[in-house]
Short mmCIF file of C-alpha atoms in Angstrom, two decimals:
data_model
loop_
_atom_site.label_atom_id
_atom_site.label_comp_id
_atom_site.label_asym_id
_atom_site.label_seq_id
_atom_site.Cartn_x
_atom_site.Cartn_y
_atom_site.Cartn_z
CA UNK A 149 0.00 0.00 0.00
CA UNK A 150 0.99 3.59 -0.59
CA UNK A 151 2.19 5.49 2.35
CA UNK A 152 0.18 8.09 3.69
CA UNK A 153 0.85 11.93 3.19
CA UNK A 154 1.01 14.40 5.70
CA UNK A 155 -2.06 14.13 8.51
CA UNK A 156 -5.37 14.96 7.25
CA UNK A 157 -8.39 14.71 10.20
CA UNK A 158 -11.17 14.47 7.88
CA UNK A 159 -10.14 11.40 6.47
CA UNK A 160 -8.85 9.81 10.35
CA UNK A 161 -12.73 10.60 11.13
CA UNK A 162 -13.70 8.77 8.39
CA UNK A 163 -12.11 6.04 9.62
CA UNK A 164 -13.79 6.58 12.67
CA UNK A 165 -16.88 5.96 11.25
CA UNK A 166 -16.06 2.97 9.20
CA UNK A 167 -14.94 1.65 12.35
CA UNK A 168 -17.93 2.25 14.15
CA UNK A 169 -19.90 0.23 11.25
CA UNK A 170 -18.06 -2.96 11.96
CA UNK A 171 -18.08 -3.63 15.70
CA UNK A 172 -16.94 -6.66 16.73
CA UNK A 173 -17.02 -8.30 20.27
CA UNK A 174 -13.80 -9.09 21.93
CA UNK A 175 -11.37 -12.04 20.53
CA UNK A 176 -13.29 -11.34 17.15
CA UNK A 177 -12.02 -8.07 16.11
CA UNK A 178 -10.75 -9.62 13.03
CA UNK A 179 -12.07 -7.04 10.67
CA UNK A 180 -11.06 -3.92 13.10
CA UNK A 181 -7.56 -5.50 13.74
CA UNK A 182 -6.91 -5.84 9.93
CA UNK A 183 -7.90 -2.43 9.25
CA UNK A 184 -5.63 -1.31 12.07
CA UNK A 185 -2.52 -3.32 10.91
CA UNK A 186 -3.03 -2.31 6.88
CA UNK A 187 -3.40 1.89 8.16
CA UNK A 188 -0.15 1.25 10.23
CA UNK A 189 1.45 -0.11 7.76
CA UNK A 190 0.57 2.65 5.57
CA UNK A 191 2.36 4.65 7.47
CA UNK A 192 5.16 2.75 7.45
CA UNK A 193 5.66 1.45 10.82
CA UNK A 194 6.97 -1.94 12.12
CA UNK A 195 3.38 -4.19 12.67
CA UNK A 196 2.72 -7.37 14.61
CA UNK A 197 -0.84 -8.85 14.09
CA UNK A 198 -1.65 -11.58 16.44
CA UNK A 199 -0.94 -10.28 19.63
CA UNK A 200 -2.88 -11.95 22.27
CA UNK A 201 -5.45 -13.27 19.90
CA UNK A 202 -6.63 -10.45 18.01
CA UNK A 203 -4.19 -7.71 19.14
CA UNK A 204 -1.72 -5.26 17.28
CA UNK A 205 0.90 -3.47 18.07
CA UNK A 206 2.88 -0.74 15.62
CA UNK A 207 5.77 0.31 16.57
CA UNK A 208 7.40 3.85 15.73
CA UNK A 209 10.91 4.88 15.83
CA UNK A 210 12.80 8.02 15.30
CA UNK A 211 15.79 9.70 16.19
CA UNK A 212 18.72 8.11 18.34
CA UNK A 213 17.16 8.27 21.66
CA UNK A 214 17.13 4.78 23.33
CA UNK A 215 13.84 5.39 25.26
CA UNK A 216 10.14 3.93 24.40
CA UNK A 217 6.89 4.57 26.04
CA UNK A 218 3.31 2.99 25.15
CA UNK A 219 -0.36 4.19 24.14
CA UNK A 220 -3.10 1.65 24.46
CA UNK A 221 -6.23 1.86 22.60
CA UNK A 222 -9.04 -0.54 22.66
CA UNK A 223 -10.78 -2.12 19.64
CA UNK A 224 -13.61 -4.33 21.02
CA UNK A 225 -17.60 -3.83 20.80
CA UNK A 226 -20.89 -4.68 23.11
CA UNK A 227 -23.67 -7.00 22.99
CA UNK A 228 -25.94 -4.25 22.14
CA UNK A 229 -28.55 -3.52 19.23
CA UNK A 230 -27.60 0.02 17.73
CA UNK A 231 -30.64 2.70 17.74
CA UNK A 232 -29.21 5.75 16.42
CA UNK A 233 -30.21 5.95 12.88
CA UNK A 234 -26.72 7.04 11.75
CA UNK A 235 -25.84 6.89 8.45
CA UNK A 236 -22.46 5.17 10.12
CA UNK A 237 -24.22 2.84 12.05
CA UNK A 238 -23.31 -0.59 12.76
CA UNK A 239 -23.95 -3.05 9.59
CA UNK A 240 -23.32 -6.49 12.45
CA UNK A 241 -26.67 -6.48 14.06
CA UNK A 242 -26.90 -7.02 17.31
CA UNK A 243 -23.39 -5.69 18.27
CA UNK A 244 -22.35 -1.79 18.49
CA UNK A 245 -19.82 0.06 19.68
CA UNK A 246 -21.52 1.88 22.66
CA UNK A 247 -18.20 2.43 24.54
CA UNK A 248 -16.46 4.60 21.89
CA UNK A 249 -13.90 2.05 21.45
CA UNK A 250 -13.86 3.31 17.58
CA UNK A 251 -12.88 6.47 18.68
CA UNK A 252 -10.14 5.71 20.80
CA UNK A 253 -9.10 3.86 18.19
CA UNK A 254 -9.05 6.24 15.85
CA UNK A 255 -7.08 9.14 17.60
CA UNK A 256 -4.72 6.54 18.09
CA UNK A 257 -4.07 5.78 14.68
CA UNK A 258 -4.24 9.70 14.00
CA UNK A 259 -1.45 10.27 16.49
CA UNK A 260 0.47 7.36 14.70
CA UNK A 261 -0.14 8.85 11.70
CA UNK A 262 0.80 12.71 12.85
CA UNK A 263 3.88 11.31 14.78
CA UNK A 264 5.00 9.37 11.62
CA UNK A 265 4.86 12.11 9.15
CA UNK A 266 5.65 15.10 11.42
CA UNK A 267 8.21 13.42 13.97
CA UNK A 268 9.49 15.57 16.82
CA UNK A 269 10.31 13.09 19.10
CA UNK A 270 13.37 10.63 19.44
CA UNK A 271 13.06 6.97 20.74
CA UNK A 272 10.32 4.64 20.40
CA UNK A 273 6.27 5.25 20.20
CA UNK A 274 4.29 1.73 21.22
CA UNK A 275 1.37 1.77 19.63
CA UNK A 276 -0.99 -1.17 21.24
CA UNK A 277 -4.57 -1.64 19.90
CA UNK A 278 -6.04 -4.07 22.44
CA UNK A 279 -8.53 -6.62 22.53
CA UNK A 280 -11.61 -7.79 24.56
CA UNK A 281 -11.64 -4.74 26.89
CA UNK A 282 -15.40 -5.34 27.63
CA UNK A 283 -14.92 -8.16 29.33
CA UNK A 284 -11.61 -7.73 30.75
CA UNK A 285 -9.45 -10.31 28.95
CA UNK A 286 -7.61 -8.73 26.27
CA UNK A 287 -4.64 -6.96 28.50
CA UNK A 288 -3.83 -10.33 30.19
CA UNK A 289 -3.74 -11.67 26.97
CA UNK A 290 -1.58 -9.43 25.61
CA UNK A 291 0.82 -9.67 28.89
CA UNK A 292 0.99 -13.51 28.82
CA UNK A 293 1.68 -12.92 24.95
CA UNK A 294 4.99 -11.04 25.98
CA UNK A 295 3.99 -7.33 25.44
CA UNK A 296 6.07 -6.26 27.35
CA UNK A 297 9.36 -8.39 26.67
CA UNK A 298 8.84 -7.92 22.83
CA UNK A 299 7.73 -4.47 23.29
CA UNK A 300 9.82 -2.90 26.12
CA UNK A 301 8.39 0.03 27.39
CA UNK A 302 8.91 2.66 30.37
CA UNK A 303 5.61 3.78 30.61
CA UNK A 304 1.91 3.21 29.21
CA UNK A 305 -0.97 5.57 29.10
CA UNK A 306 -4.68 5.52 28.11
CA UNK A 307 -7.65 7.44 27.46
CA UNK A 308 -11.05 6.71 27.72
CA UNK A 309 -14.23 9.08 26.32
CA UNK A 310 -16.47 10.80 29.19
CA UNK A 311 -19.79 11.78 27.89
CA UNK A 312 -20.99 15.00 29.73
CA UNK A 313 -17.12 16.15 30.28
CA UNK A 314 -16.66 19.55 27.66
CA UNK A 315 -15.15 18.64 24.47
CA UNK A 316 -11.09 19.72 24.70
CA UNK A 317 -11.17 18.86 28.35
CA UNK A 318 -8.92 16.04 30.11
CA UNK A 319 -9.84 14.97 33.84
CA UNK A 320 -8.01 12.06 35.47
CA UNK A 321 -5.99 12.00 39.04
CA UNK A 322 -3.16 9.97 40.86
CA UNK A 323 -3.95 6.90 42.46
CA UNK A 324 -7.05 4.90 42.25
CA UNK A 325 -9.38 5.74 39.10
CA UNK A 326 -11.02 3.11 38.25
CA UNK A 327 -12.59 -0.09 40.67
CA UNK A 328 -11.32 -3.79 40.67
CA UNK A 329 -14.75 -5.97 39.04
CA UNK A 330 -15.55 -9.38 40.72
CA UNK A 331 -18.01 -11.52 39.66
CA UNK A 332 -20.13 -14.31 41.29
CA UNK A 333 -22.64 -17.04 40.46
CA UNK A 334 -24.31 -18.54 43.87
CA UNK A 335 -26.20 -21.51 43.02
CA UNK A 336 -29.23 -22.64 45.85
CA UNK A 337 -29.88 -26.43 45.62
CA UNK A 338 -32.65 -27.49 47.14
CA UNK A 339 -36.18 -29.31 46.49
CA UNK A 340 -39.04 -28.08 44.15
CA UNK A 341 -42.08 -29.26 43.99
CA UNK A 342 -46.08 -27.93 43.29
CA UNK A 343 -46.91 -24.99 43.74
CA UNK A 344 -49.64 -25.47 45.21
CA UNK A 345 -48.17 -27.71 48.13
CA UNK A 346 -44.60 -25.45 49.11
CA UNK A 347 -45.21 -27.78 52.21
CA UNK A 348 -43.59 -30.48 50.41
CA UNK A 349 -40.77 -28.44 49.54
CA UNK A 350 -37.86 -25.96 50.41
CA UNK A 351 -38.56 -23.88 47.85
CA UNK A 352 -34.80 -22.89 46.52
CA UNK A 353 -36.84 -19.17 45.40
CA UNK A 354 -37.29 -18.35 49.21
CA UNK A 355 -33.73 -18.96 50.18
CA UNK A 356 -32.32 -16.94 46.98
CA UNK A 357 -34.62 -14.09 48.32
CA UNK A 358 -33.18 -14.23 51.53
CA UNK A 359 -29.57 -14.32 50.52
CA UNK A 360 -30.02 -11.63 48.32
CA UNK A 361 -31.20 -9.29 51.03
CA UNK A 362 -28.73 -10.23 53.05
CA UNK A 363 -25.89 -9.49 50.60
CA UNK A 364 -26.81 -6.06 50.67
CA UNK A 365 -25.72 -6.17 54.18
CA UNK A 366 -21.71 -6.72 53.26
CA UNK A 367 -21.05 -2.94 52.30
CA UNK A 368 -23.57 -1.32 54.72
CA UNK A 369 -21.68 -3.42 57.66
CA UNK A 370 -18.77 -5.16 56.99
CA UNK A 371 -17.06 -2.90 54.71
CA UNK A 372 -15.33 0.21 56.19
CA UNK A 373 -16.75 3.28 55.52
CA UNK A 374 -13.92 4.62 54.69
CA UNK A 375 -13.35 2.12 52.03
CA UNK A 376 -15.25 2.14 48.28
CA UNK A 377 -17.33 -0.80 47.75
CA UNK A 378 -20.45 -1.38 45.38
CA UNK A 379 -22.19 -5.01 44.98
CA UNK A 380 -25.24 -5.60 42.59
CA UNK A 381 -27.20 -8.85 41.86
CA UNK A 382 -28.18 -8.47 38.41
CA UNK A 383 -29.27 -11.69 37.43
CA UNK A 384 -31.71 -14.66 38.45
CA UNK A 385 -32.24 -18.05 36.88
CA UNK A 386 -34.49 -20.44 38.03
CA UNK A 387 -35.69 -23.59 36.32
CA UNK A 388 -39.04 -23.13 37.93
CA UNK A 389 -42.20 -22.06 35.87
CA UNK A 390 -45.61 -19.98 36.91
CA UNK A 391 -47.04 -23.35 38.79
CA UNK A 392 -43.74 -25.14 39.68
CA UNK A 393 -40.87 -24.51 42.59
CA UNK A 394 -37.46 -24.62 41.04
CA UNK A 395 -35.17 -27.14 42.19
CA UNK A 396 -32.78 -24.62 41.79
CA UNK A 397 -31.96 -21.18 41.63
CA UNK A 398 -28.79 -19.20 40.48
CA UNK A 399 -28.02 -15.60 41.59
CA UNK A 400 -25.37 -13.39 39.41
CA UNK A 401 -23.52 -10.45 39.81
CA UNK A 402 -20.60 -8.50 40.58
CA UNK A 403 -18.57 -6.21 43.27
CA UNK A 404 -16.45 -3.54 42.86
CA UNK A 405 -13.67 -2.35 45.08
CA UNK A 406 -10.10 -0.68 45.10
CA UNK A 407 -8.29 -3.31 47.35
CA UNK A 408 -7.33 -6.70 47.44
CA UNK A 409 -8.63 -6.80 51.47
CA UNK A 410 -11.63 -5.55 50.72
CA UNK A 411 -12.63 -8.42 47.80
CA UNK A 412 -11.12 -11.14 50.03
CA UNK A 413 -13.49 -9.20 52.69
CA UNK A 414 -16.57 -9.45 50.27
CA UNK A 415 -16.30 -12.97 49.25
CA UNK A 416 -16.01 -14.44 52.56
CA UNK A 417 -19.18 -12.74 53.96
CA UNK A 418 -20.79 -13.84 50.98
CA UNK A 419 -19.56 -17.53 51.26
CA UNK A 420 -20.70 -16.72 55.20
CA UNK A 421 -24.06 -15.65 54.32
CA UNK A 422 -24.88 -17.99 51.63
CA UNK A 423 -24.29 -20.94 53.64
CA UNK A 424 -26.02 -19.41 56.43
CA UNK A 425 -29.23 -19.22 55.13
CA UNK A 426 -29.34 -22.34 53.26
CA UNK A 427 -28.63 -24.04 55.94
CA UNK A 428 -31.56 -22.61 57.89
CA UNK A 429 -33.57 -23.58 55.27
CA UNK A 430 -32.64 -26.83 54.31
CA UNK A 431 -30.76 -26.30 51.38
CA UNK A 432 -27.10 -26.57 49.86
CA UNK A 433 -25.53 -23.50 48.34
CA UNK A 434 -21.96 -23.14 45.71
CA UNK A 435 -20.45 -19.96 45.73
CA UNK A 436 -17.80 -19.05 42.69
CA UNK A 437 -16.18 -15.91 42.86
CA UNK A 438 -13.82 -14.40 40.44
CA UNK A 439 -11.38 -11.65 39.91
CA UNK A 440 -11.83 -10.18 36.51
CA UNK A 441 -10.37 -6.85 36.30
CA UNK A 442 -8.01 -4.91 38.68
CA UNK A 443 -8.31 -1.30 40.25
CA UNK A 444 -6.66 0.86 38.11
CA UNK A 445 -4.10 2.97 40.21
CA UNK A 446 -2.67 5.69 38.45
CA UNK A 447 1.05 6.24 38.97
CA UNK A 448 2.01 10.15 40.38
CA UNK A 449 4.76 10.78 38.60
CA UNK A 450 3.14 10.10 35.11
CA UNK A 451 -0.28 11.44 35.99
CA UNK A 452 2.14 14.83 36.15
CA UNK A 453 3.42 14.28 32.74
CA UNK A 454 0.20 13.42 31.38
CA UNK A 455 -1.31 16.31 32.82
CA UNK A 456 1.03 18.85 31.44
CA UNK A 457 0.48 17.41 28.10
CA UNK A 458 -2.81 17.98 28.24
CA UNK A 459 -2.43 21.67 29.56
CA UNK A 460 -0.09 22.44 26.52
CA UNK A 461 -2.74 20.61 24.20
CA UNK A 462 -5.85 22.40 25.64
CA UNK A 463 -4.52 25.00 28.11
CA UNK A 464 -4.68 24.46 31.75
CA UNK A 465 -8.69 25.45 32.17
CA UNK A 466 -9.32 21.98 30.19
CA UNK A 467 -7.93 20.33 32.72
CA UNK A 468 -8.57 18.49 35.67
CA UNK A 469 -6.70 16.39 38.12
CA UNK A 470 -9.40 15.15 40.89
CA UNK A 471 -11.45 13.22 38.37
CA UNK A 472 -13.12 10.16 40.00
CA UNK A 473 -12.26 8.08 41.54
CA UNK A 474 -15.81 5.95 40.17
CA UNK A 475 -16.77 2.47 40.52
CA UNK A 476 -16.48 1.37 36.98
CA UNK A 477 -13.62 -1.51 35.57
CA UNK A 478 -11.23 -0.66 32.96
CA UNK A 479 -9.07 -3.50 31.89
CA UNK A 480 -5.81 -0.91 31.63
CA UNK A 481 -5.45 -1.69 35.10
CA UNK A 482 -3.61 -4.42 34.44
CA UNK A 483 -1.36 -3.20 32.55
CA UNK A 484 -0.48 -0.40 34.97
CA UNK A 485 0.44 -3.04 37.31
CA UNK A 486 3.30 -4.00 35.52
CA UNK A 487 4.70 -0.39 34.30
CA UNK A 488 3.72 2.76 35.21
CA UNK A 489 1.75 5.19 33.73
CA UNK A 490 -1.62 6.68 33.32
CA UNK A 491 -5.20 6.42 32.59
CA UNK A 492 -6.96 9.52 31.64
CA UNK A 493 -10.72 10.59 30.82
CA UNK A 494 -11.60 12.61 27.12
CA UNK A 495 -14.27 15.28 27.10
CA UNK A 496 -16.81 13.64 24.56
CA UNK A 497 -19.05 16.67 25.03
CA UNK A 498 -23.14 16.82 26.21
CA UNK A 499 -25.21 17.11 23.34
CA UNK A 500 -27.02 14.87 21.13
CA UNK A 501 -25.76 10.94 21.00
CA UNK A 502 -22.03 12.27 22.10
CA UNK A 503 -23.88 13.15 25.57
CA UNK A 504 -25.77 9.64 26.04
CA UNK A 505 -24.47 7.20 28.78
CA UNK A 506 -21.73 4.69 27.63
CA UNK A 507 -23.52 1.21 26.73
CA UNK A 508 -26.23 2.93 25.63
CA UNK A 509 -27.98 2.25 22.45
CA UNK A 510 -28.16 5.52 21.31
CA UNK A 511 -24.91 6.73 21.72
CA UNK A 512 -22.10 7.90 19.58
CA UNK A 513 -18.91 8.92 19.76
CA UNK A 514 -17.57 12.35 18.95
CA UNK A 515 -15.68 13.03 16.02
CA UNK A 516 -14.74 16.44 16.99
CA UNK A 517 -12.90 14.91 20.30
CA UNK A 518 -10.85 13.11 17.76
CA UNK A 519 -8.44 16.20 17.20
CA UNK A 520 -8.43 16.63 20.97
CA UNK A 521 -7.27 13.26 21.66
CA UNK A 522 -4.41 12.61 18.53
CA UNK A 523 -2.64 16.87 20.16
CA UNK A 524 -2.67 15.09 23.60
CA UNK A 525 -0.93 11.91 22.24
CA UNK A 526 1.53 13.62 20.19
CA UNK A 527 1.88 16.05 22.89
CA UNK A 528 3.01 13.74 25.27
CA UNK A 529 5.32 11.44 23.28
CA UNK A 530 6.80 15.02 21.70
CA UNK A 531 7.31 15.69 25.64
CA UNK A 532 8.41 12.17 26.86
CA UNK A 533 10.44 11.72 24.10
CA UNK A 534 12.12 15.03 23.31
#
């Protein structure tokens, strides 16, 4: 393919938008990850396809300087049916990209593209496009794929979209950001039966009820106030119907925290209560619990540096550093735990589908951030880099 010619934003929005027309969920971003690899190549970069399934990773030298840093993107769509009516919209029905994944996508391959025509740094850009975000498998992935031995790098940094936060604004802080996610499945076993004689039974639906009351009783009074803490049940399955008591019933959800003491802390009450009641009631209970993403803790010494690339991108109004910290996951988190860096938030602006909630059907990403996001990149490697 022809290299590309000096950076044009039109045509990186366009890309945007084509993009957005092909979402794909995680470990099948086969399409996206293709048309990632051919625009890096484009540009005339080093590309590896394959990285942790579906990942990519360009990589960008100039200059003799011996230093490299990284900038993650993810690629990866949601389970959701898209209802905006865009002439852009998503041609896979039944999947959409609600999270703006596109977009961070494409002001990474802008910044590629601006840094690879434009230069004005020395040492090595990392440019990693990765998987299965959504469901918090595509950075461990990655990491067990070598990422970081193939790829050495002495710092990583990320940006996610914020609808509501002004477009040209950048929020984030030091420390904790973004909560660890936990999920759990507790299974009741007991003894159905008519419903018309619950005499003859222990009625599985009963104890479920109970322990799900009771769960909500784990952050009000075991966990420290002073601590963050959210759990939700969000799901229940029984294999009951309108005049029959299920044998069994399974309760779903998840937990959020910032600290390993406080998920060990939230899993054995739940174990504690489980058992508990279904004991009292006659019936047997499993409990699994699983760690599926980790807190992201921003590092202090490159929240600075991000931060003062963002105030020489947008001007130090645009910018905030006491964002969060909120309950939501963000698979980055991992990666942070093995290099240091930062995780930062991208005004997507208030209006129209730019201003809907993420994982919402109607929502779009911004294609004026895009600009925003590709001067904060190449600010930053320009400064880390100089």
């Amino acid at each position: 393919m022809q290299a590309l010619d000096s950076y044009d934003g039109a045509r990186v929005a366009e890309w945007r938008r084509h993009l957005h027309s092909i979402p794909e969920p995680g470990f099948a971003e086969v399409k996206t990850s293709a048309f990632v690899a051919a625009r890096l190549k484009e540009m005339g970069m080093e590309v590896h396809s394959g990285v942790g399934q579906t990942g990519v990773v360009g990589v960008l030298r100039r200059g003799s300087g011996n230093r490299a840093i990284g900038l993650r993107a993810d690629m990866d769509a949601l389970r959701i049916r898209e209802q905006t009516g865009l002439p852009h919209r998503s041609i896979h029905d039944g999947y959409m990209h609600a999270c703006g994944h596109d977009g961070h996508t494409a002001m990474l391959l802008g910044a590629a593209w601006r840094l690879a025509t434009e230069g004005g740094f020395s040492g090595t850009v990392v440019l990693i496009f990765q998987p299965n975000e959504e469901h918090g498998r595509g950075a461990s992935a990655m990491v067990h794929d070598g990422l970081f031995e193939r790829f050495p790098v002495e710092e990583i940094y990320g940006i996610h979209n914020a609808p509501g936060l002004p477009l040209g604004h950048l929020a984030t802080r030091s420390g904790p950001i973004n909560a660890a996610e936990d999920n759990f499945v507790i299974k009741v076993n007991g003894k159905g039966g008519h419903a018309a004689r619950p005499q003859s039974a222990n009625d599985p639906m009963i104890v479920a009820a109970n322990i799900i009351l009771s769960l909500q009783t784990i952050v009000s009074r075991r966990v420290s106030a002073k601590e963050n803490a959210v759990l939700s049940v969000t799901e229940v399955v029984a294999d009951g119907t309108r005049n029959v008591l299920a044998d069994s019933v399974e309760i779903r959800g998840d937990a959020r925290s910032y600290t390993r003491e406080v998920q060990d802390l939230i899993e054995r009450e739940m174990r504690q209560i489980s058992q508990g009641i279904a004991q009292a009631f006659g019936a047997t209970v499993d409990v699994q619990y699983s760690h599926e993403f980790a807190p992201t803790i921003n590092h202090q010494m490159q929240t600075a540096f991000a931060l003062n690339a963002a105030a020489t991108a947008f001007g130090a109004a645009s910018v905030s550093d006491d964002y969060g910290p909120n309950m939501g996951s963000e698979d980055f988190g991992l990666f942070l735990s093995h290099r240091p860096g930062n995780f930062a938030y991208l005004g997507n602006g208030a209006e129209g589908p730019c201003g809907e909630p993420l994982h919402n059907p109607r929502y779009d990403f911004n294609d004026k951030a895009i600009e925003h996001g590709v001067s904060y990149w190449t600010t930053l490697v320009r400064q880390r880099l100089g």
